[in-house]
Amino acid sequence: MNIGEIASRAGVSRSTVSYALSGKRPVSQDTRRKIQRVIDELGYQPNASARALANGRTNTIGLVFPPAGNHYTSMQLDFIGSVVEAAAAYDYDVLLSPSGVDSDRSFQRLLGERRVDGAILMEIRLRDDRVDHLAELGFPSVAIGRTAHPEGGWWVGLDHTVLAAACVHHLADLGHRRVAFVNRPEQLLRVGYESAHRGLDGFAKAAAERGLTVRTYCCGDDAASGQACLERILHDDPATTALVTLNEAALGGLYRGLAHAGRHVPRDFSVTGVVAGRWAETVTPQLTAADVPAEEMGRRAVDLLVERIDHPDAPPRHHLLAPPISLRASTGPAAGASSGEA
């Protein structure tokens, strides 16, 4: 079934059917109703490619995700799901592209063949070739995170600097003096993942401000790496009484390592960090954490991208989020300290 058959049955020209479907030119209500009646009778669904040629839109947005490990974390899955739901509300489909690093062929194909009307970029680096490339092309895009120079860009970010610092201050207020920081994998820090760098910066500055003794660690995105990291922490400084983590995928392993070492949470050791709220509530005891609003970030990113697509000349906008710490059961006073000590 095609436009020609619809035109024949409705007694109108092919161009009139095309205009009625695309909205490019006005069509009388009577003619539109006649065409719609035929479409309903035939169960016609416009071909996506043909529709794109007709109105210059694919009604599809790309979600570009360079794999950060061998699996998606809970936070990432929540974000992806929220993007799909928010896009559907605008009548957009989502094309997931697990690519986009530098000049990756899949990323270039996504743009060169104009498969999408715009793109959302995840896992942003401080210096990100993808962001620069899309800006040069004038291609509508929104970044999840900030480059080193985010001015003039469209993005939705989490303030990892502020959130990591808030975790440090929370522990210091509980009297903890020796604190470890568990970051993302070393290779992500090496290539400049902004969340890993900004989180480390916030942790270090807050620890210096409070006069704490600290050590920092990179950790793989899995439970086994988390357990091994915890063993290193206690080996390097057995007097450590707390940790801050950005690595939700390693959280279960960190807890397991503490249990194997005979450290009770929170009586002997406090744990906090920046992770998805749903994930923080799956461990026992539940994690005191700055809950990452992954679903809100996904919705805001889609809103901004649709605005960019519909209004190409709109001035750049962004959202920087810093949710408060949700107090749960994984933090408590350091041994021999009261919660009022600094």
mmCIF file of C-alpha atoms in Angstrom:
data_model
loop_
_atom_site.group_PDB
_atom_site.id
_atom_site.type_symbol
_atom_site.label_atom_id
_atom_site.label_comp_id
_atom_site.label_asym_id
_atom_site.label_seq_id
_atom_site.Cartn_x
_atom_site.Cartn_y
_atom_site.Cartn_z
ATOM 1 C CA MET A 1 0.000 0.000 0.000
ATOM 2 C CA ASN A 2 1.375 3.392 -0.998
ATOM 3 C CA ILE A 3 0.421 7.053 -1.432
ATOM 4 C CA GLY A 4 -0.613 6.476 -5.050
ATOM 5 C CA GLU A 5 -3.236 3.885 -4.047
ATOM 6 C CA ILE A 6 -4.561 6.170 -1.301
ATOM 7 C CA ALA A 7 -4.796 9.075 -3.765
ATOM 8 C CA SER A 8 -6.676 6.907 -6.280
ATOM 9 C CA ARG A 9 -9.207 5.672 -3.726
ATOM 10 C CA ALA A 10 -9.701 9.138 -2.204
ATOM 11 C CA GLY A 11 -10.034 10.774 -5.637
ATOM 12 C CA VAL A 12 -7.230 13.273 -5.018
ATOM 13 C CA SER A 13 -3.693 13.794 -6.293
ATOM 14 C CA ARG A 14 -0.613 12.121 -4.832
ATOM 15 C CA SER A 15 0.725 15.523 -3.808
ATOM 16 C CA THR A 16 -2.466 16.260 -1.858
ATOM 17 C CA VAL A 17 -2.039 13.023 0.107
ATOM 18 C CA SER A 18 1.591 13.884 0.736
ATOM 19 C CA TYR A 19 0.663 17.355 1.991
ATOM 20 C CA ALA A 20 -2.047 15.935 4.235
ATOM 21 C CA LEU A 21 0.434 13.479 5.792
ATOM 22 C CA SER A 22 3.345 15.886 6.171
ATOM 23 C CA GLY A 23 1.455 19.084 6.993
ATOM 24 C CA LYS A 24 3.738 21.020 4.635
ATOM 25 C CA ARG A 25 0.818 22.748 2.913
ATOM 26 C CA PRO A 26 -2.758 23.379 3.999
ATOM 27 C CA VAL A 27 -5.380 20.832 2.961
ATOM 28 C CA SER A 28 -9.116 21.418 3.423
ATOM 29 C CA GLN A 29 -10.836 19.630 6.275
ATOM 30 C CA ASP A 30 -13.138 17.757 3.886
ATOM 31 C CA THR A 31 -10.213 16.489 1.816
ATOM 32 C CA ARG A 32 -8.219 15.597 4.945
ATOM 33 C CA ARG A 33 -11.171 13.606 6.320
ATOM 34 C CA LYS A 34 -11.585 11.795 2.984
ATOM 35 C CA ILE A 35 -7.901 10.830 2.946
ATOM 36 C CA GLN A 36 -7.969 9.772 6.595
ATOM 37 C CA ARG A 37 -10.996 7.569 5.940
ATOM 38 C CA VAL A 38 -9.103 5.688 3.223
ATOM 39 C CA ILE A 39 -6.012 5.393 5.440
ATOM 40 C CA ASP A 40 -8.108 3.965 8.275
ATOM 41 C CA GLU A 41 -9.804 1.490 5.951
ATOM 42 C CA LEU A 42 -6.504 0.281 4.512
ATOM 43 C CA GLY A 43 -4.542 0.358 7.776
ATOM 44 C CA TYR A 44 -1.813 2.363 6.045
ATOM 45 C CA GLN A 45 1.331 3.201 8.046
ATOM 46 C CA PRO A 46 3.677 5.718 6.387
ATOM 47 C CA ASN A 47 7.163 4.355 5.791
ATOM 48 C CA ALA A 48 9.568 6.053 8.194
ATOM 49 C CA SER A 49 12.143 6.773 5.490
ATOM 50 C CA ALA A 50 9.538 8.196 3.137
ATOM 51 C CA ARG A 51 8.143 10.342 5.920
ATOM 52 C CA ALA A 52 11.628 11.636 6.668
ATOM 53 C CA LEU A 53 12.082 12.594 3.014
ATOM 54 C CA ALA A 54 8.704 14.320 2.993
ATOM 55 C CA ASN A 55 9.128 16.494 6.077
ATOM 56 C CA GLY A 56 12.868 16.492 6.756
ATOM 57 C CA ARG A 57 12.396 14.707 10.071
ATOM 58 C CA THR A 58 13.019 11.116 11.142
ATOM 59 C CA ASN A 59 11.148 11.515 14.444
ATOM 60 C CA THR A 60 14.043 9.625 15.984
ATOM 61 C CA ILE A 61 16.694 10.767 18.422
ATOM 62 C CA GLY A 62 20.006 9.034 19.005
ATOM 63 C CA LEU A 63 21.263 8.033 22.445
ATOM 64 C CA VAL A 64 25.023 7.725 22.078
ATOM 65 C CA PHE A 65 26.638 5.620 24.760
ATOM 66 C CA PRO A 66 30.273 4.543 24.569
ATOM 67 C CA PRO A 67 30.526 1.387 26.701
ATOM 68 C CA ALA A 68 32.265 2.142 29.976
ATOM 69 C CA GLY A 69 32.665 -1.508 30.933
ATOM 70 C CA ASN A 70 31.177 -4.898 30.286
ATOM 71 C CA HIS A 71 27.667 -4.074 31.449
ATOM 72 C CA TYR A 72 25.255 -1.218 32.095
ATOM 73 C CA THR A 73 24.946 -0.013 35.679
ATOM 74 C CA SER A 74 21.570 0.463 37.347
ATOM 75 C CA MET A 75 22.007 4.232 37.046
ATOM 76 C CA GLN A 76 22.674 3.993 33.306
ATOM 77 C CA LEU A 77 19.691 1.690 32.722
ATOM 78 C CA ASP A 78 17.408 4.058 34.641
ATOM 79 C CA PHE A 79 18.657 6.914 32.481
ATOM 80 C CA ILE A 80 18.187 5.023 29.210
ATOM 81 C CA GLY A 81 14.664 4.000 30.221
ATOM 82 C CA SER A 82 13.718 7.561 31.130
ATOM 83 C CA VAL A 83 14.990 8.853 27.768
ATOM 84 C CA VAL A 84 12.870 6.305 25.899
ATOM 85 C CA GLU A 85 9.752 7.200 27.906
ATOM 86 C CA ALA A 86 10.258 10.948 27.597
ATOM 87 C CA ALA A 87 10.926 10.685 23.860
ATOM 88 C CA ALA A 88 7.742 8.653 23.364
ATOM 89 C CA ALA A 89 5.750 11.495 24.940
ATOM 90 C CA TYR A 90 7.018 13.707 22.093
ATOM 91 C CA ASP A 91 6.285 10.954 19.536
ATOM 92 C CA TYR A 92 10.002 10.264 19.032
ATOM 93 C CA ASP A 93 11.691 6.894 18.772
ATOM 94 C CA VAL A 94 15.147 6.321 20.273
ATOM 95 C CA LEU A 95 18.074 4.750 18.445
ATOM 96 C CA LEU A 96 20.663 3.445 20.909
ATOM 97 C CA SER A 97 24.206 3.667 19.613
ATOM 98 C CA PRO A 98 26.781 2.018 21.911
ATOM 99 C CA SER A 99 29.522 3.951 20.222
ATOM 100 C CA GLY A 100 30.635 7.497 19.602
ATOM 101 C CA VAL A 101 34.213 7.466 20.814
ATOM 102 C CA ASP A 102 36.288 9.885 18.733
ATOM 103 C CA SER A 103 35.770 8.986 15.048
ATOM 104 C CA ASP A 104 33.904 5.733 15.642
ATOM 105 C CA ARG A 105 32.295 4.521 12.414
ATOM 106 C CA SER A 106 28.890 3.890 13.976
ATOM 107 C CA PHE A 107 28.775 7.445 15.314
ATOM 108 C CA GLN A 108 29.772 8.851 11.921
ATOM 109 C CA ARG A 109 27.132 6.711 10.216
ATOM 110 C CA LEU A 110 24.498 7.991 12.630
ATOM 111 C CA LEU A 111 25.280 11.539 11.517
ATOM 112 C CA GLY A 112 26.280 11.040 7.895
ATOM 113 C CA GLU A 113 23.129 9.134 6.991
ATOM 114 C CA ARG A 114 20.999 11.528 9.056
ATOM 115 C CA ARG A 115 19.316 8.647 10.839
ATOM 116 C CA VAL A 116 18.276 10.869 13.733
ATOM 117 C CA ASP A 117 17.074 14.429 14.226
ATOM 118 C CA GLY A 118 19.317 14.975 17.246
ATOM 119 C CA ALA A 119 21.469 13.129 19.745
ATOM 120 C CA ILE A 120 21.947 12.769 23.486
ATOM 121 C CA LEU A 121 25.552 12.012 24.451
ATOM 122 C CA MET A 122 26.319 10.040 27.617
ATOM 123 C CA GLU A 123 29.564 9.527 29.532
ATOM 124 C CA ILE A 124 31.049 12.927 28.741
ATOM 125 C CA ARG A 125 34.790 13.564 28.916
ATOM 126 C CA LEU A 126 36.439 16.825 29.935
ATOM 127 C CA ARG A 127 37.713 17.022 26.349
ATOM 128 C CA ASP A 128 35.140 15.260 24.215
ATOM 129 C CA ASP A 129 35.609 14.975 20.434
ATOM 130 C CA ARG A 130 31.944 14.075 19.967
ATOM 131 C CA VAL A 131 30.693 17.299 21.545
ATOM 132 C CA ASP A 132 33.122 19.376 19.511
ATOM 133 C CA HIS A 133 32.262 17.555 16.286
ATOM 134 C CA LEU A 134 28.495 18.026 16.683
ATOM 135 C CA ALA A 135 28.967 21.694 17.555
ATOM 136 C CA GLU A 136 30.988 22.213 14.384
ATOM 137 C CA LEU A 137 28.257 20.541 12.332
ATOM 138 C CA GLY A 138 25.499 22.517 14.026
ATOM 139 C CA PHE A 139 23.799 19.190 14.733
ATOM 140 C CA PRO A 140 21.236 19.317 17.599
ATOM 141 C CA SER A 141 22.651 17.535 20.626
ATOM 142 C CA VAL A 142 22.523 17.529 24.417
ATOM 143 C CA ALA A 143 25.324 16.231 26.619
ATOM 144 C CA ILE A 144 24.847 14.343 29.881
ATOM 145 C CA GLY A 145 27.684 15.931 31.779
ATOM 146 C CA ARG A 146 30.010 18.879 31.222
ATOM 147 C CA THR A 147 33.188 19.250 29.268
ATOM 148 C CA ALA A 148 36.033 21.309 30.723
ATOM 149 C CA HIS A 149 34.504 24.363 29.005
ATOM 150 C CA PRO A 150 30.711 23.890 28.980
ATOM 151 C CA GLU A 151 29.884 27.536 28.276
ATOM 152 C CA GLY A 152 27.566 27.961 25.332
ATOM 153 C CA GLY A 153 26.542 24.316 25.285
ATOM 154 C CA TRP A 154 23.344 22.354 25.828
ATOM 155 C CA TRP A 155 23.734 19.857 28.666
ATOM 156 C CA VAL A 156 22.283 18.256 31.773
ATOM 157 C CA GLY A 157 24.827 17.578 34.477
ATOM 158 C CA LEU A 158 25.274 16.282 37.985
ATOM 159 C CA ASP A 159 27.543 18.376 40.188
ATOM 160 C CA HIS A 160 29.922 15.604 41.230
ATOM 161 C CA THR A 161 32.307 18.143 42.784
ATOM 162 C CA VAL A 162 29.660 19.418 45.188
ATOM 163 C CA LEU A 163 28.193 15.976 45.876
ATOM 164 C CA ALA A 164 31.511 14.275 46.677
ATOM 165 C CA ALA A 165 32.388 17.202 48.946
ATOM 166 C CA ALA A 166 29.022 16.879 50.719
ATOM 167 C CA CYS A 167 29.773 13.214 51.427
ATOM 168 C CA VAL A 168 33.143 14.174 52.927
ATOM 169 C CA HIS A 169 31.605 16.842 55.151
ATOM 170 C CA HIS A 170 28.942 14.375 56.317
ATOM 171 C CA LEU A 171 31.620 11.891 57.385
ATOM 172 C CA ALA A 172 33.783 14.581 58.987
ATOM 173 C CA ASP A 173 30.780 15.804 60.977
ATOM 174 C CA LEU A 174 30.465 12.229 62.306
ATOM 175 C CA GLY A 175 34.060 12.340 63.521
ATOM 176 C CA HIS A 176 35.753 10.299 60.792
ATOM 177 C CA ARG A 177 39.369 11.320 60.263
ATOM 178 C CA ARG A 178 40.741 8.652 57.904
ATOM 179 C CA VAL A 179 38.632 8.295 54.772
ATOM 180 C CA ALA A 180 39.086 6.496 51.431
ATOM 181 C CA PHE A 181 37.696 7.496 48.040
ATOM 182 C CA VAL A 182 36.600 4.763 45.599
ATOM 183 C CA ASN A 183 36.408 6.127 42.060
ATOM 184 C CA ARG A 184 35.511 4.664 38.674
ATOM 185 C CA PRO A 185 38.004 2.438 36.746
ATOM 186 C CA GLU A 186 41.486 3.804 36.070
ATOM 187 C CA GLN A 187 41.029 3.789 32.296
ATOM 188 C CA LEU A 188 38.020 6.120 32.604
ATOM 189 C CA LEU A 189 39.983 8.536 34.743
ATOM 190 C CA ARG A 190 42.854 8.334 32.263
ATOM 191 C CA VAL A 191 40.694 9.260 29.258
ATOM 192 C CA GLY A 192 39.084 12.134 31.128
ATOM 193 C CA TYR A 193 35.598 11.063 32.231
ATOM 194 C CA GLU A 194 34.286 14.246 33.790
ATOM 195 C CA SER A 195 32.326 12.624 36.633
ATOM 196 C CA ALA A 196 35.413 10.732 37.818
ATOM 197 C CA HIS A 197 37.630 13.829 37.662
ATOM 198 C CA ARG A 198 35.165 16.267 39.198
ATOM 199 C CA GLY A 199 34.205 13.818 41.946
ATOM 200 C CA LEU A 200 37.869 13.293 42.839
ATOM 201 C CA ASP A 201 38.430 17.047 42.871
ATOM 202 C CA GLY A 202 35.477 17.645 45.204
ATOM 203 C CA PHE A 203 36.590 14.857 47.541
ATOM 204 C CA ALA A 204 40.194 16.084 47.729
ATOM 205 C CA LYS A 205 39.314 19.720 48.348
ATOM 206 C CA ALA A 206 36.744 18.946 51.048
ATOM 207 C CA ALA A 207 39.119 16.500 52.766
ATOM 208 C CA ALA A 208 41.874 19.124 52.803
ATOM 209 C CA GLU A 209 39.449 21.690 54.190
ATOM 210 C CA ARG A 210 38.513 19.336 57.039
ATOM 211 C CA GLY A 211 42.085 18.176 57.668
ATOM 212 C CA LEU A 212 41.383 14.511 56.959
ATOM 213 C CA THR A 213 43.866 11.772 56.144
ATOM 214 C CA VAL A 214 42.762 10.240 52.861
ATOM 215 C CA ARG A 215 43.675 7.766 50.142
ATOM 216 C CA THR A 216 42.104 7.540 46.692
ATOM 217 C CA TYR A 217 41.506 4.414 44.626
ATOM 218 C CA CYS A 218 40.296 3.522 41.147
ATOM 219 C CA CYS A 219 38.033 0.480 41.041
ATOM 220 C CA GLY A 220 36.561 -1.704 38.308
ATOM 221 C CA ASP A 221 32.834 -1.573 37.649
ATOM 222 C CA ASP A 222 31.947 -4.907 39.286
ATOM 223 C CA ALA A 223 31.548 -6.494 42.708
ATOM 224 C CA ALA A 224 34.773 -8.517 42.576
ATOM 225 C CA SER A 225 36.763 -5.348 41.948
ATOM 226 C CA GLY A 226 34.924 -3.660 44.812
ATOM 227 C CA GLN A 227 35.913 -6.396 47.232
ATOM 228 C CA ALA A 228 39.536 -6.303 46.072
ATOM 229 C CA CYS A 229 39.564 -2.508 46.417
ATOM 230 C CA LEU A 230 38.249 -2.695 49.983
ATOM 231 C CA GLU A 231 40.984 -5.197 50.850
ATOM 232 C CA ARG A 232 43.580 -2.749 49.496
ATOM 233 C CA ILE A 233 42.088 0.089 51.530
ATOM 234 C CA LEU A 234 42.366 -1.825 54.801
ATOM 235 C CA HIS A 235 45.812 -3.137 53.890
ATOM 236 C CA ASP A 236 47.125 0.354 53.107
ATOM 237 C CA ASP A 237 45.623 1.941 56.216
ATOM 238 C CA PRO A 238 43.852 -0.376 58.690
ATOM 239 C CA ALA A 239 42.757 2.698 60.687
ATOM 240 C CA THR A 240 40.454 3.849 57.849
ATOM 241 C CA THR A 241 36.917 4.169 59.200
ATOM 242 C CA ALA A 242 34.906 5.392 56.202
ATOM 243 C CA LEU A 243 34.773 5.652 52.430
ATOM 244 C CA VAL A 244 33.088 7.705 49.716
ATOM 245 C CA THR A 245 32.340 6.019 46.387
ATOM 246 C CA LEU A 246 31.215 7.059 42.914
ATOM 247 C CA ASN A 247 31.184 3.428 41.786
ATOM 248 C CA GLU A 248 27.739 1.940 42.300
ATOM 249 C CA ALA A 249 28.609 -1.227 40.373
ATOM 250 C CA ALA A 250 31.330 -2.022 42.933
ATOM 251 C CA LEU A 251 29.155 -1.257 45.960
ATOM 252 C CA GLY A 252 28.117 -4.843 46.691
ATOM 253 C CA GLY A 253 31.757 -5.919 46.638
ATOM 254 C CA LEU A 254 32.772 -3.112 48.998
ATOM 255 C CA TYR A 255 30.160 -4.303 51.474
ATOM 256 C CA ARG A 256 31.285 -7.912 51.050
ATOM 257 C CA GLY A 257 34.896 -6.935 51.671
ATOM 258 C CA LEU A 258 33.946 -5.185 54.892
ATOM 259 C CA ALA A 259 31.998 -8.228 56.067
ATOM 260 C CA HIS A 260 34.948 -10.536 55.326
ATOM 261 C CA ALA A 261 37.217 -8.165 57.281
ATOM 262 C CA GLY A 262 34.853 -8.263 60.246
ATOM 263 C CA ARG A 263 33.943 -4.596 59.923
ATOM 264 C CA HIS A 264 30.322 -3.891 60.812
ATOM 265 C CA VAL A 265 28.517 -1.120 58.901
ATOM 266 C CA PRO A 266 28.025 1.464 60.354
ATOM 267 C CA ARG A 267 29.340 0.590 63.823
ATOM 268 C CA ASP A 268 32.934 0.006 62.662
ATOM 269 C CA PHE A 269 32.934 1.552 59.216
ATOM 270 C CA SER A 270 30.773 4.105 57.391
ATOM 271 C CA VAL A 271 30.015 4.032 53.669
ATOM 272 C CA THR A 272 28.516 6.827 51.558
ATOM 273 C CA GLY A 273 28.704 8.080 47.998
ATOM 274 C CA VAL A 274 26.965 9.208 44.830
ATOM 275 C CA VAL A 275 24.789 6.437 43.350
ATOM 276 C CA ALA A 276 21.286 5.810 42.030
ATOM 277 C CA GLY A 277 18.723 5.860 44.819
ATOM 278 C CA ARG A 278 17.226 2.524 43.803
ATOM 279 C CA TRP A 279 20.680 0.940 43.997
ATOM 280 C CA ALA A 280 21.419 2.545 47.379
ATOM 281 C CA GLU A 281 18.328 0.847 48.772
ATOM 282 C CA THR A 282 19.279 -2.666 47.576
ATOM 283 C CA VAL A 283 22.276 -3.052 49.908
ATOM 284 C CA THR A 284 22.091 -3.839 53.634
ATOM 285 C CA PRO A 285 22.296 -1.567 55.473
ATOM 286 C CA GLN A 286 20.841 0.868 52.976
ATOM 287 C CA LEU A 287 23.354 3.411 51.707
ATOM 288 C CA THR A 288 23.453 7.012 52.859
ATOM 289 C CA ALA A 289 24.030 8.716 49.512
ATOM 290 C CA ALA A 290 23.521 11.626 47.181
ATOM 291 C CA ASP A 291 20.916 9.917 45.011
ATOM 292 C CA VAL A 292 21.564 10.371 41.303
ATOM 293 C CA PRO A 293 18.272 11.577 39.716
ATOM 294 C CA ALA A 294 18.812 9.501 36.560
ATOM 295 C CA GLU A 295 15.160 9.587 35.489
ATOM 296 C CA GLU A 296 14.908 13.357 35.928
ATOM 297 C CA MET A 297 18.135 13.826 33.966
ATOM 298 C CA GLY A 298 16.773 11.720 31.109
ATOM 299 C CA ARG A 299 13.539 13.722 30.959
ATOM 300 C CA ARG A 300 15.352 17.055 31.063
ATOM 301 C CA ALA A 301 17.757 15.955 28.332
ATOM 302 C CA VAL A 302 14.901 15.009 26.006
ATOM 303 C CA ASP A 303 13.100 18.285 26.743
ATOM 304 C CA LEU A 304 16.212 20.258 25.836
ATOM 305 C CA LEU A 305 16.883 18.234 22.703
ATOM 306 C CA VAL A 306 13.347 18.611 21.376
ATOM 307 C CA GLU A 307 13.604 22.342 22.063
ATOM 308 C CA ARG A 308 16.842 22.456 20.046
ATOM 309 C CA ILE A 309 15.279 20.530 17.170
ATOM 310 C CA ASP A 310 12.128 22.665 17.064
ATOM 311 C CA HIS A 311 13.888 25.981 17.659
ATOM 312 C CA PRO A 312 17.369 25.881 16.073
ATOM 313 C CA ASP A 313 18.066 29.506 16.999
ATOM 314 C CA ALA A 314 17.182 29.175 20.692
ATOM 315 C CA PRO A 315 19.950 30.286 23.090
ATOM 316 C CA PRO A 316 21.826 27.426 24.824
ATOM 317 C CA ARG A 317 20.381 26.117 28.078
ATOM 318 C CA HIS A 318 21.552 23.655 30.699
ATOM 319 C CA HIS A 319 20.646 22.100 34.051
ATOM 320 C CA LEU A 320 23.207 21.404 36.803
ATOM 321 C CA LEU A 321 21.708 19.191 39.518
ATOM 322 C CA ALA A 322 22.970 18.682 43.072
ATOM 323 C CA PRO A 323 20.523 16.523 45.063
ATOM 324 C CA PRO A 324 20.845 16.458 48.867
ATOM 325 C CA ILE A 325 22.292 13.459 50.700
ATOM 326 C CA SER A 326 19.608 10.937 51.662
ATOM 327 C CA LEU A 327 20.376 9.766 55.193
ATOM 328 C CA ARG A 328 19.942 6.020 55.488
ATOM 329 C CA ALA A 329 21.696 3.423 57.650
ATOM 330 C CA SER A 330 25.260 3.081 56.343
ATOM 331 C CA THR A 331 26.902 5.966 58.203
ATOM 332 C CA GLY A 332 27.422 6.559 61.897
ATOM 333 C CA PRO A 333 29.834 8.186 64.352
ATOM 334 C CA ALA A 334 33.456 7.116 64.155
ATOM 335 C CA ALA A 335 34.567 4.913 67.033
ATOM 336 C CA GLY A 336 35.265 7.104 70.043
ATOM 337 C CA ALA A 337 33.710 10.185 68.404
ATOM 338 C CA SER A 338 30.367 11.898 68.753
ATOM 339 C CA SER A 339 28.370 13.053 65.720
ATOM 340 C CA GLY A 340 29.127 16.657 66.647
ATOM 341 C CA GLU A 341 32.899 16.308 66.263
ATOM 342 C CA ALA A 342 34.606 17.723 63.180
#
